[in-house]
XYZ file of C-alpha atoms in Angstrom:
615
model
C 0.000 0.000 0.000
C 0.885 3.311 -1.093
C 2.557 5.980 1.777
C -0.123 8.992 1.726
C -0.687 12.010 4.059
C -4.053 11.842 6.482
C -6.468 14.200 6.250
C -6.244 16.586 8.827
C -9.377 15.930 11.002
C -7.972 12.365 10.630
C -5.084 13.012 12.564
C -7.186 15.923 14.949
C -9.453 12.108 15.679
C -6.538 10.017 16.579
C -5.200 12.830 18.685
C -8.111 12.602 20.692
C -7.946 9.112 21.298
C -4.814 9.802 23.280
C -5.443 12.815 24.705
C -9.726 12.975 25.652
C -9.792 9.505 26.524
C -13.413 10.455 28.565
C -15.455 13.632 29.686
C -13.173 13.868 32.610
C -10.248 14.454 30.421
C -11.654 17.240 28.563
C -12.224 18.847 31.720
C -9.286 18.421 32.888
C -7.774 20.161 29.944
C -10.016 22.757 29.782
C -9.516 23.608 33.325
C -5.788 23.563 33.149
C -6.352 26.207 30.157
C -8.470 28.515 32.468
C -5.841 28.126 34.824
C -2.903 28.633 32.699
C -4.838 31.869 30.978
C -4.741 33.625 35.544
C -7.849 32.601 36.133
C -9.272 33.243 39.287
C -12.567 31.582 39.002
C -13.915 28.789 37.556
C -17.031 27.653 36.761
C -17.549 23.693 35.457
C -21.206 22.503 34.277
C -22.253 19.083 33.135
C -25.127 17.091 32.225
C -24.999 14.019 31.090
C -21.954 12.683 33.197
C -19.998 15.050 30.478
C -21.183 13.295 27.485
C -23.836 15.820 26.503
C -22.601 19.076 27.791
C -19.543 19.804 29.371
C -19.199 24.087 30.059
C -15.826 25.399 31.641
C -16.510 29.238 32.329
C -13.271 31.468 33.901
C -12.123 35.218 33.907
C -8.772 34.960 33.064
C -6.701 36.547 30.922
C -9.072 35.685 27.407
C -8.758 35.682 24.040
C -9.295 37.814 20.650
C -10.626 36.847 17.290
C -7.204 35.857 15.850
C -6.306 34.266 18.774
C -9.673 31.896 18.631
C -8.659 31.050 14.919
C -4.962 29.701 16.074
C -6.738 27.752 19.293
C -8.730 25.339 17.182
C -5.127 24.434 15.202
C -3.218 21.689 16.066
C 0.291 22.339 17.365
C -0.486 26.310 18.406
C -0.360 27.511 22.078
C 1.175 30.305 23.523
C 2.392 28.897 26.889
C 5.897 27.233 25.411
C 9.143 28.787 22.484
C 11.549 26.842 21.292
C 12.122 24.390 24.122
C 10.832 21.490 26.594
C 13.267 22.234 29.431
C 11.518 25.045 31.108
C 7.782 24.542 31.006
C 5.924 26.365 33.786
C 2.693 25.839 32.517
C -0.114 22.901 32.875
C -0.727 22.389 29.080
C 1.706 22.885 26.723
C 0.822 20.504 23.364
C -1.385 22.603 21.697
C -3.647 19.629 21.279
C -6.796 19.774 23.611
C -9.104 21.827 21.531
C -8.233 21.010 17.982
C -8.692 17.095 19.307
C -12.513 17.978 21.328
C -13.490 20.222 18.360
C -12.899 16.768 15.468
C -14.579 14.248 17.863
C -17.601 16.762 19.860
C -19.176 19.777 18.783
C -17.621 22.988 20.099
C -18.090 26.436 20.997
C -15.643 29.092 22.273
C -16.132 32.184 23.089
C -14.075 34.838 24.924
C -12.903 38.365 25.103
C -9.847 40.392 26.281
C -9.852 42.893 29.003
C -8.406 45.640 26.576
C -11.126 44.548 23.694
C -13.709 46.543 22.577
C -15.878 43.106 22.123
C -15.733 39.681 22.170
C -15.886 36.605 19.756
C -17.082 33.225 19.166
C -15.767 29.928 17.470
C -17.451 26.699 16.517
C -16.098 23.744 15.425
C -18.094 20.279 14.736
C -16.655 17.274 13.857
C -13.239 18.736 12.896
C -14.560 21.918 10.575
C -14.993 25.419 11.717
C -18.746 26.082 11.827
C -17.928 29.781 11.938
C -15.769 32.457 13.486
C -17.470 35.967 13.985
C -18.123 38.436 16.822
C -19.966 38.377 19.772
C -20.994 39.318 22.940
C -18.937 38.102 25.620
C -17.507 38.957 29.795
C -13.938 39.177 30.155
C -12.445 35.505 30.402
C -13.684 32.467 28.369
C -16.501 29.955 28.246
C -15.675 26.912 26.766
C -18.753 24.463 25.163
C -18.346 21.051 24.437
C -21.537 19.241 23.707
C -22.389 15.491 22.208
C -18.429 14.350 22.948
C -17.679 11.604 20.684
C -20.522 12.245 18.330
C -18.122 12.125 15.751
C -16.497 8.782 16.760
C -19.656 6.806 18.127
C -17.516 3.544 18.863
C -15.522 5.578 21.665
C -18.917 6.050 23.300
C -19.360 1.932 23.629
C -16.172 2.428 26.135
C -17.499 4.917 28.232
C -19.001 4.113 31.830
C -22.546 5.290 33.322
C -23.208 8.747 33.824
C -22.854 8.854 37.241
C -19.187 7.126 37.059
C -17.981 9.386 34.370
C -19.845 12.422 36.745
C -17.585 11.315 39.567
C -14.584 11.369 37.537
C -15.027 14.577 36.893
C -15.225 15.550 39.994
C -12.185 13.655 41.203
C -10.164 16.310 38.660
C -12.173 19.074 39.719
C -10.936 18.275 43.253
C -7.332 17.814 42.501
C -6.994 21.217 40.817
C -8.557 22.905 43.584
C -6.429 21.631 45.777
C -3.236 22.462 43.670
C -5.081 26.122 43.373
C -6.309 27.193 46.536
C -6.285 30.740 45.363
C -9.159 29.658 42.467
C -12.719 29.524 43.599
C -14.438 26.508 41.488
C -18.062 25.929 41.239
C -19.356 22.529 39.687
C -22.769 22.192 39.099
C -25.021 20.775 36.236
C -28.484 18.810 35.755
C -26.444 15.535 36.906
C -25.066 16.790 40.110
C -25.556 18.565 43.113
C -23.486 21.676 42.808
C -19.963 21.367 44.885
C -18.032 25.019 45.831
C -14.770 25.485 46.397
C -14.406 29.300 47.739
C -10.565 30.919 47.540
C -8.758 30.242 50.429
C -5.609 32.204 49.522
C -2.434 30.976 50.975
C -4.335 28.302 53.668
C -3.433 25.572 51.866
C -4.815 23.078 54.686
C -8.296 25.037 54.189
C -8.602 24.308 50.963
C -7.446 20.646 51.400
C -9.750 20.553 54.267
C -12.552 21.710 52.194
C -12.303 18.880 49.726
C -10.627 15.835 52.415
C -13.237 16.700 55.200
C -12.560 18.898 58.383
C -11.352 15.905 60.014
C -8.076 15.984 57.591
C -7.394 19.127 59.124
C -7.300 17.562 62.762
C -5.072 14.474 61.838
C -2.406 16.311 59.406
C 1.118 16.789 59.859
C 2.577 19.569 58.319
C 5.996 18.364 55.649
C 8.565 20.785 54.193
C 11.926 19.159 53.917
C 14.318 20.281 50.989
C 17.215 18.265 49.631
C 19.530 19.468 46.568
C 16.423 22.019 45.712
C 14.276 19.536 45.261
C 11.469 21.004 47.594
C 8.814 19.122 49.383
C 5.615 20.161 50.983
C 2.190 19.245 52.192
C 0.345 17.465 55.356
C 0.076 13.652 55.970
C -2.206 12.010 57.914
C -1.652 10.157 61.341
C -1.544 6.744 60.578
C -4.140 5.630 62.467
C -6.359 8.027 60.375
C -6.721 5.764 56.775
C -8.715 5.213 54.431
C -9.879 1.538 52.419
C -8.284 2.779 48.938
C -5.459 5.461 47.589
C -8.111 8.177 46.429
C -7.197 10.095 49.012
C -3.671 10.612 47.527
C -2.865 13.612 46.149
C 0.587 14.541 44.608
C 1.439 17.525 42.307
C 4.561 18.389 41.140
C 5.490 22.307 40.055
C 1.344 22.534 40.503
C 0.691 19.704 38.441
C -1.469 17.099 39.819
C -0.268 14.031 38.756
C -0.420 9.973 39.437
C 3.124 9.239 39.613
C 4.093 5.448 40.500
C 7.023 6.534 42.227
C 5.689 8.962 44.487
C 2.926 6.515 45.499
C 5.020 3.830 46.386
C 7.588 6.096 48.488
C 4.106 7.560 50.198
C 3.757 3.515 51.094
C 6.905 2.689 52.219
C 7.199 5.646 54.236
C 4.087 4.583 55.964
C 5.276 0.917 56.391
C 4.404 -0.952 59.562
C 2.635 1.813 60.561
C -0.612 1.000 58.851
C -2.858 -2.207 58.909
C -2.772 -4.127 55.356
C -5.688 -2.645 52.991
C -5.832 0.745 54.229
C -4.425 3.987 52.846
C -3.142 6.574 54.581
C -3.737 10.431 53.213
C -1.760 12.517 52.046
C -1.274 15.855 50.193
C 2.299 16.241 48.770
C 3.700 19.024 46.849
C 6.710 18.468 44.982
C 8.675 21.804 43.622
C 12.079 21.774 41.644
C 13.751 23.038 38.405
C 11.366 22.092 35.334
C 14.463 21.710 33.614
C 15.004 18.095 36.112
C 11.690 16.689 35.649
C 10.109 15.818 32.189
C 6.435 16.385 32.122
C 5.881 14.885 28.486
C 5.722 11.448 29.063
C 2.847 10.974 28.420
C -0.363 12.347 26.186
C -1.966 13.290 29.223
C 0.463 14.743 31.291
C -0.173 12.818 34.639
C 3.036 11.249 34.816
C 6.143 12.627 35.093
C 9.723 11.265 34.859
C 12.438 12.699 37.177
C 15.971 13.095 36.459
C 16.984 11.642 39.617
C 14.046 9.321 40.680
C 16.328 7.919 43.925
C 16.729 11.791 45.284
C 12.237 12.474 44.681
C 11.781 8.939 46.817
C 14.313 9.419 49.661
C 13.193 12.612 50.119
C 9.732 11.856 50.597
C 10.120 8.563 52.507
C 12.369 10.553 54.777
C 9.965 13.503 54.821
C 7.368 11.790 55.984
C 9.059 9.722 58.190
C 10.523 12.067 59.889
C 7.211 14.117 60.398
C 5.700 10.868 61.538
C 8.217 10.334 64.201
C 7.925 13.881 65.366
C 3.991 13.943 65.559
C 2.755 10.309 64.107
C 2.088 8.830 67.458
C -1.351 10.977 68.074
C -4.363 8.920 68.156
C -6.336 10.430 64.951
C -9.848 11.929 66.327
C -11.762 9.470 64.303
C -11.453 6.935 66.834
C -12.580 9.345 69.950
C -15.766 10.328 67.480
C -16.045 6.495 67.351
C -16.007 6.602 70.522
C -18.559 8.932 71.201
C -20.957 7.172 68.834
C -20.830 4.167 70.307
C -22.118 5.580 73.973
C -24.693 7.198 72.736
C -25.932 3.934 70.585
C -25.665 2.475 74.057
C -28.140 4.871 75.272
C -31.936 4.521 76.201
C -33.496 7.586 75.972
C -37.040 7.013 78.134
C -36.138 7.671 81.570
C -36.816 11.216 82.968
C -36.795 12.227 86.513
C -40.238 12.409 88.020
C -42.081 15.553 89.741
C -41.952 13.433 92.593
C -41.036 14.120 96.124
C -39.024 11.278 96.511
C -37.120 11.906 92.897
C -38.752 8.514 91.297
C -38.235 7.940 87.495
C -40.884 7.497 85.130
C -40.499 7.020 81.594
C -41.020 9.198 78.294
C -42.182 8.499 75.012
C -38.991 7.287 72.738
C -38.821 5.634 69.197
C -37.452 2.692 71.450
C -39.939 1.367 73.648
C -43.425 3.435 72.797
C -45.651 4.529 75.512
C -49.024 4.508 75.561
C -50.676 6.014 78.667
C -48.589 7.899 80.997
C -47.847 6.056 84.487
C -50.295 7.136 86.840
C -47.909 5.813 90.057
C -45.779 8.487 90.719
C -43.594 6.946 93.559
C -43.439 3.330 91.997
C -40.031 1.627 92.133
C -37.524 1.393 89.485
C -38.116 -2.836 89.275
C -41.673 -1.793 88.640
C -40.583 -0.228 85.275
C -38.234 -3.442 84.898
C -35.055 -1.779 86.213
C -33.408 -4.567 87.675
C -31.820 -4.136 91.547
C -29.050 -5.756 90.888
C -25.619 -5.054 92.817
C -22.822 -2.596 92.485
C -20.377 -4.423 89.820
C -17.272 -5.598 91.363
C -13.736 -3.732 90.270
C -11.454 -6.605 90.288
C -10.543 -5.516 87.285
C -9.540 -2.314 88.278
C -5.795 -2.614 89.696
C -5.411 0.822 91.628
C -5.087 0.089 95.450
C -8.483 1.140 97.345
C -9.088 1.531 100.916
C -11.379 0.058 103.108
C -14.040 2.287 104.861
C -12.952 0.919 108.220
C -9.318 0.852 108.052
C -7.391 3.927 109.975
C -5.531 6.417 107.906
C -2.337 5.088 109.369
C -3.367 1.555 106.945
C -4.883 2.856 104.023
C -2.556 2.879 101.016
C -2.505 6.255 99.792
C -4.184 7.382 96.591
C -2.497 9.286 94.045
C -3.495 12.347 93.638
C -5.964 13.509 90.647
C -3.024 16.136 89.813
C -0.082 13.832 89.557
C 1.302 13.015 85.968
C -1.800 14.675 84.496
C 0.864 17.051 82.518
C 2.517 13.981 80.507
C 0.535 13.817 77.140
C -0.612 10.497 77.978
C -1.382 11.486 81.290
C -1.389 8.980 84.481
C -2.500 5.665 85.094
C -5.978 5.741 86.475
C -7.162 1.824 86.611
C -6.905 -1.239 84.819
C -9.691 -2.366 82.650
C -10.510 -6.270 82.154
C -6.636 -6.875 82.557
C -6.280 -5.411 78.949
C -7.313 -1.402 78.927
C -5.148 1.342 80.728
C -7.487 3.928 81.599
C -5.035 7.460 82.130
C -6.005 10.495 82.525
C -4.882 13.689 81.664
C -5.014 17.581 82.201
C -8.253 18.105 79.420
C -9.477 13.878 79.266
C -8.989 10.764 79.102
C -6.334 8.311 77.443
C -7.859 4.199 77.288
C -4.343 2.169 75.925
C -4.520 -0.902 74.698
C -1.728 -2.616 76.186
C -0.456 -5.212 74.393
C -0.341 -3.275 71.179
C 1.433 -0.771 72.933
C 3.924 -2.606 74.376
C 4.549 -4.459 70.867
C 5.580 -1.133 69.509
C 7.696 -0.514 72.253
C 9.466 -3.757 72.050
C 9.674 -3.596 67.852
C 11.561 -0.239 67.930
C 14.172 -1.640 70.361
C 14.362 -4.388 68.143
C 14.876 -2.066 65.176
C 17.399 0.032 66.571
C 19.176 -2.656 67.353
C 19.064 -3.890 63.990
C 20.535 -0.108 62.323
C 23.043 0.510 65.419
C 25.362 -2.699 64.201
C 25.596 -5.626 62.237
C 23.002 -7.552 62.127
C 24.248 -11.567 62.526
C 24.425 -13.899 60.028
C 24.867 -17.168 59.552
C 27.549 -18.819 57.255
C 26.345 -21.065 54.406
C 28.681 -24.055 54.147
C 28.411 -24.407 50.743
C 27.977 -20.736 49.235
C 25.220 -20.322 47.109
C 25.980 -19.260 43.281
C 23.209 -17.222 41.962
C 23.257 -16.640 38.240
C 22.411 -13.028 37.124
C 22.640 -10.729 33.790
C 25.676 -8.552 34.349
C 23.923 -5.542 34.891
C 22.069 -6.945 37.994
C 25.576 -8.362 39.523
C 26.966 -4.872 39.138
C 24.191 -3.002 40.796
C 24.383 -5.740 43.756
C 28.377 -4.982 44.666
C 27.298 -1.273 44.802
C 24.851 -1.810 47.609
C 27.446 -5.007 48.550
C 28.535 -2.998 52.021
C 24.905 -2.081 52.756
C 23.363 -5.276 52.428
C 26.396 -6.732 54.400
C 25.309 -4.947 57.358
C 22.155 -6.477 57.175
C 23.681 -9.988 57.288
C 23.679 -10.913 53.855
C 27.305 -11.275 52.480
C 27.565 -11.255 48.342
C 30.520 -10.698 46.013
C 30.980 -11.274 42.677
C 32.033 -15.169 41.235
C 32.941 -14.799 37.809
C 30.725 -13.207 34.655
C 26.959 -13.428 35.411
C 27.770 -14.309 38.384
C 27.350 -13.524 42.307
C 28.128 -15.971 45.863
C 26.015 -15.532 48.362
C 28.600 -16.691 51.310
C 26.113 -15.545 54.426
C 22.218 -14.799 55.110
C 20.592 -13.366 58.315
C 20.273 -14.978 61.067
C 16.777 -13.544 61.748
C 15.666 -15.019 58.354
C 16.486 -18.583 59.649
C 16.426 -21.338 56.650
C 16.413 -18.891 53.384
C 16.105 -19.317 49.971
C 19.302 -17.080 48.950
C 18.350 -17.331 45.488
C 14.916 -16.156 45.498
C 15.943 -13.473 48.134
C 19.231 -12.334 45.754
C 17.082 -12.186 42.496
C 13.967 -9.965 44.046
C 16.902 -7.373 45.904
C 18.552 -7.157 42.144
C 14.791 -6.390 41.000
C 13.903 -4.043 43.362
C 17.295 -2.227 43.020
C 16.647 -2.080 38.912
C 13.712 -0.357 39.668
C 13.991 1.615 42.399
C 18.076 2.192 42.964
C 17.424 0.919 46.701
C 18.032 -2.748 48.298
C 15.399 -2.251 51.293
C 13.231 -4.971 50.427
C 16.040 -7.003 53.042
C 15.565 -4.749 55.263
C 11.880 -4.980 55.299
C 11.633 -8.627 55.430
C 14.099 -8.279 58.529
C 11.673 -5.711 60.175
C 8.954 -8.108 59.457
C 10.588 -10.770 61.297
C 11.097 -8.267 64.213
C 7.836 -7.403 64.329
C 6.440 -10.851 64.682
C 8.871 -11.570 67.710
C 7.654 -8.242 69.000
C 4.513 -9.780 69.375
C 5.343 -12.509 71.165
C 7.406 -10.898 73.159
C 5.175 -8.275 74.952
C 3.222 -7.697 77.365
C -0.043 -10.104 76.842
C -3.918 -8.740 77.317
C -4.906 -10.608 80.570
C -1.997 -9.650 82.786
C -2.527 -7.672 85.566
C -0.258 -4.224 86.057
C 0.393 -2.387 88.884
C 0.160 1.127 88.563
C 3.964 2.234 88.312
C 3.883 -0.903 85.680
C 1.337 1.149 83.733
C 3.179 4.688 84.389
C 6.237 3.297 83.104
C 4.784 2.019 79.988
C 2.806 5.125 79.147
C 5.932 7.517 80.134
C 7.774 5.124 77.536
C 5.233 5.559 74.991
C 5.492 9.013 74.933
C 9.792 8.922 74.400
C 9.136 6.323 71.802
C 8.503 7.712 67.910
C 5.600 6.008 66.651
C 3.907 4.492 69.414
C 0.476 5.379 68.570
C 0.052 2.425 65.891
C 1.152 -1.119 66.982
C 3.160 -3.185 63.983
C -0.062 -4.210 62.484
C -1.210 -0.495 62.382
C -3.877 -0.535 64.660
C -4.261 2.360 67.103
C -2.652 2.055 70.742
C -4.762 4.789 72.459
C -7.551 6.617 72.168
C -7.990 10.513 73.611
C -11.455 11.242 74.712
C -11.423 15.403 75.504
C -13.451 16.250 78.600
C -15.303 18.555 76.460
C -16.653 15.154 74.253
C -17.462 13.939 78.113
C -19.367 16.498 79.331
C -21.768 16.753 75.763
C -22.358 13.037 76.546
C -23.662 14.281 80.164
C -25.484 17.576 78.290
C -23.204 19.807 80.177
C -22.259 21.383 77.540
């Protein structure tokens, strides 16, 4: 077959399919234009899901008749010259409109701030429809109806309306958290509208108003800088997760993008800190030269490769980490609304005090137990309402020493005081609960630690200390072990030869293609060194680091923490339970165990006294 040229709405058609692979991508680029053009608010309506009418409406900086003519060519934009290395702008391409004008029917219209008047563009199917002047606000409004009209078989691939309405939203949400100066409105016929007023430089305002105010409770602030490669943002606690990554948000120079690599340093930097399944959240800002990042990877700009990939994922594993240590070991106030709901579903509303002399209850109407004639005996007895008399609980459970009523003051043990240790963050030991809870409290609440967990994560970091401060031991194979490798894996093994070596695990090179594997850790017991060798070479092809040894040594640690500690069902005196919380509170991290679970949980004497309607 003969070589010929394609037609140019052709080539506009396959353009799209790279570029507006659904409504949600049109958005997005017609958002990052409004953006790009000093917007500083933007309006997005839909109907349909974005399939029948998608409407992006800003006052930025606008655009004359000329200017309209160039937008619907491919290849013409006025946000790059003559280079890739310095792009400080969210689109770049010159391909978003020409490729939504040949598959949807379009309609631009906009005006300058120095024009006398506006004008208007249309484009169906790939033609101009016509170009002529009209009417118009400063800023542009952007039309795209019937997307894919022009390519019906794309519409086959499309989800439901309300699935390709949520993915909308899901952009709309990441550039208004990239923007907080922006206000953006969504609304349309398929939605209920969502607002996102300016918050200026709060950036935890703005990420509160699309996370939830309870991100702004549980976030730790990050800024950390290494060879001016910038990082900032919050990170949750991690006992405050979520059941997917959606809550994930990374942008780099104000892009929002889904970068592999940041996601997976935002995991390990969170490992053993967070039960298996969840998510933790996270808002990361990443901010360095354009010239060391290349943002045209890929059609739709949200990935992103890095010059130095190892530098991007220390720094953020560290970043984190090190926030984490400083601040991580708060209990997230999730679990003290949990908490909360769970007395009040305990709760019987019914019972009101009586007019009666001798104070008598009788009971109220309630959705629980309806009344149906109101009690007539004032001064009955509680069993006559079927209260049950039943005695005053026993406190074996609780471990504090108590006196006896007849005892002199000489023999009664004395009580510590309501003021002592209150002013340690997790307070003093109060009492004992079923041989598992430690009920503290401090100087505005309550603390209830799980012991056991607690105490795991206390014996884990001393285990992993231990492991960094020396050599870990190892045990020498007999016969080494010859593992057969390409030549590029054996070489990137004797770089990190010395590291993994202090870990246990002794390689060197035997011969081309070639490494011996002459000790493993003694932690690991029985091993299989080859299986072990060959997924350290992967991991180091791929991400220039060798800590997958390290994390199946932790993991080894962790399970003899839990052995190792302090059991639910034993009994502590109270300096026992002093000493454990006073140790919590030196040790980084105590407020998940190894499996992630929370260790405490803070109840404020403010949530107390609502529970009592004192408040």
């Amino acid at each position: 077959m003969a070589i010929r040229q394609l037609t140019e709405t052709l080539i506009n058609q396959i353009a799209a399919g790279e570029v507006i692979e659904r409504p949600a991508s049109a958005a997005k680029e017609l958002i990052e234009n409004a953006l790009d053009a000093g917007a500083t608010r933007v309006e997005i309506a839909t109907a349909g899901g974005g399939k029948a009418l998608l409407r992006v409406s800003d006052n930025g900086s606008g655009m004359d008749q000329t200017d309209l003519e160039l937008a619907v060519r491919r290849h013409c934009t006025s946000k790059i010259s003559d280079t890739l290395d310095d792009i400080r702008t969210l689109g770049f391409r010159g391909e978003a409109l020409p490729s939504i004008g040949s598959v949807a029917r379009l309609t631009i219209s906009s005006r300058r701030a120095d024009g006398e008047g506006g004008a208007e563009i249309a484009v169906a199917g790939g033609k101009v429809v016509h170009l002529r002047p009209a009417a118009a606000n400063v800023g542009t409004i952007v039309e795209v109806r019937d997307l894919f009209f022009a390519t019906p078989a794309r519409l086959k691939f499309l989800k439901t309306e309300k699935a390709e309405a949520a993915a909308i939203t899901e952009i709309v949400k990441r550039m208004a958290i990239a923007f907080p100066k922006v206000r953006f409105v969504l609304s349309g016929s398929d939605r209920s509208t969502l607002e996102f007023p300016a918050t200026g430089d709060d950036h935890l305002a703005r990420m509160a108003q699309v996370l939830g105010s309870e991100f702004k409770d549980n976030a730790i602030e990050l800024n950390a800088e290494r060879e001016d490669v910038q990082l900032t943002g919050f990170a949750g606690v991690p006992t405050f997760n979520r059941g997917n990554s959606a809550h994930q948000y990374a942008f780099v120079n104000g892009r929002p993008v889904q970068d592999k690599l940041i996601l997976s340093a935002i995991r390990g930097a969170y490992a053993e800190t967070i039960p298996a399944g969840r998510y933790p959240v996270a808002v990361l800002s990443i901010a360095l030269d354009p010239a060391l990042v290349d943002v045209n990877v890929h059609p739709a700009k949200s990935d992103v490769r890095f010059r130095d990939p190892g530098l991007v994922r220390g720094l953020i594993v560290g970043a984190v980490r090190e926030a984490l240590a400083r601040e991580g070991d708060r209990a997230a106030t999730t679990g003290a609304d949990g908490m909360m709901r769970a007395f009040r579903a305990g709760y019987q509303p019914g019972w009101r005090p009586s007019s009666g002399a001798n104070g008598a209850w009788s009971p109220q109407t309630s959705p629980y137990r309806p009344i149906d004639r109101e009690v007539e005996t004032v001064g009955a007895s509680r069993s006559s309402f079927g209260v049950s008399e039943r005695p005053q609980a026993s406190f074996d459970g609780l471990t504090m020493p108590t006196a006896r009523a007849d005892a002199s003051p000489a023999q009664r043990p004395e009580l510590p005081r309501q003021e002592a240790g209150s002013q340690f963050p997790l307070g003093a030991a109060r009492a004992q609960l079923h041989e598992n809870y430690i009920i503290a409290q401090t100087e505005n609440g309550l603390i209830i630690v799980d012991q056991h967990a607690a105490h795991e994560r206390l014996v884990f970091e001393e285990l992993r200390k231990a492991m960094h401060s020396k050599r870990m031991p190892s045990q020498v194979l007999l016969i080494p072990e010859i593992v057969d490798l390409p030549e590029e894996d054996c070489d990137r093994l004797m770089v990190h030869a010395e590291g993994l070596a202090k870990l246990g695990l002794a390689v060197e090179r035997f011969g081309p293609g070639a490494v011996a594997v002459r000790e493993t850790p003694a932690m690991l017991g029985e091993v299989d060194a080859q299986g072990l060798v060959r997924q350290l070479a992967d991991e180091i092809a791929e991400w220039d680091t060798s800590s997958g040894l390290a994390a199946k040594l932790e993991y080894v640690a962790a399970t003899m923490a839990c052995h190792g500690s302090v059991r639910s069902g034993r009994r502590l005196r109270p300096e026992e339970m002093n000493a454990l919380l006073r140790q919590m509170e030196a040790t980084p991290g105590s407020g998940q165990c190894n499996h992630g679970r929370p260790t405490y949980i803070e109840l404020k004497l403010s949530d107390i006294e609502r529970l009592f309607g004192r408040s």
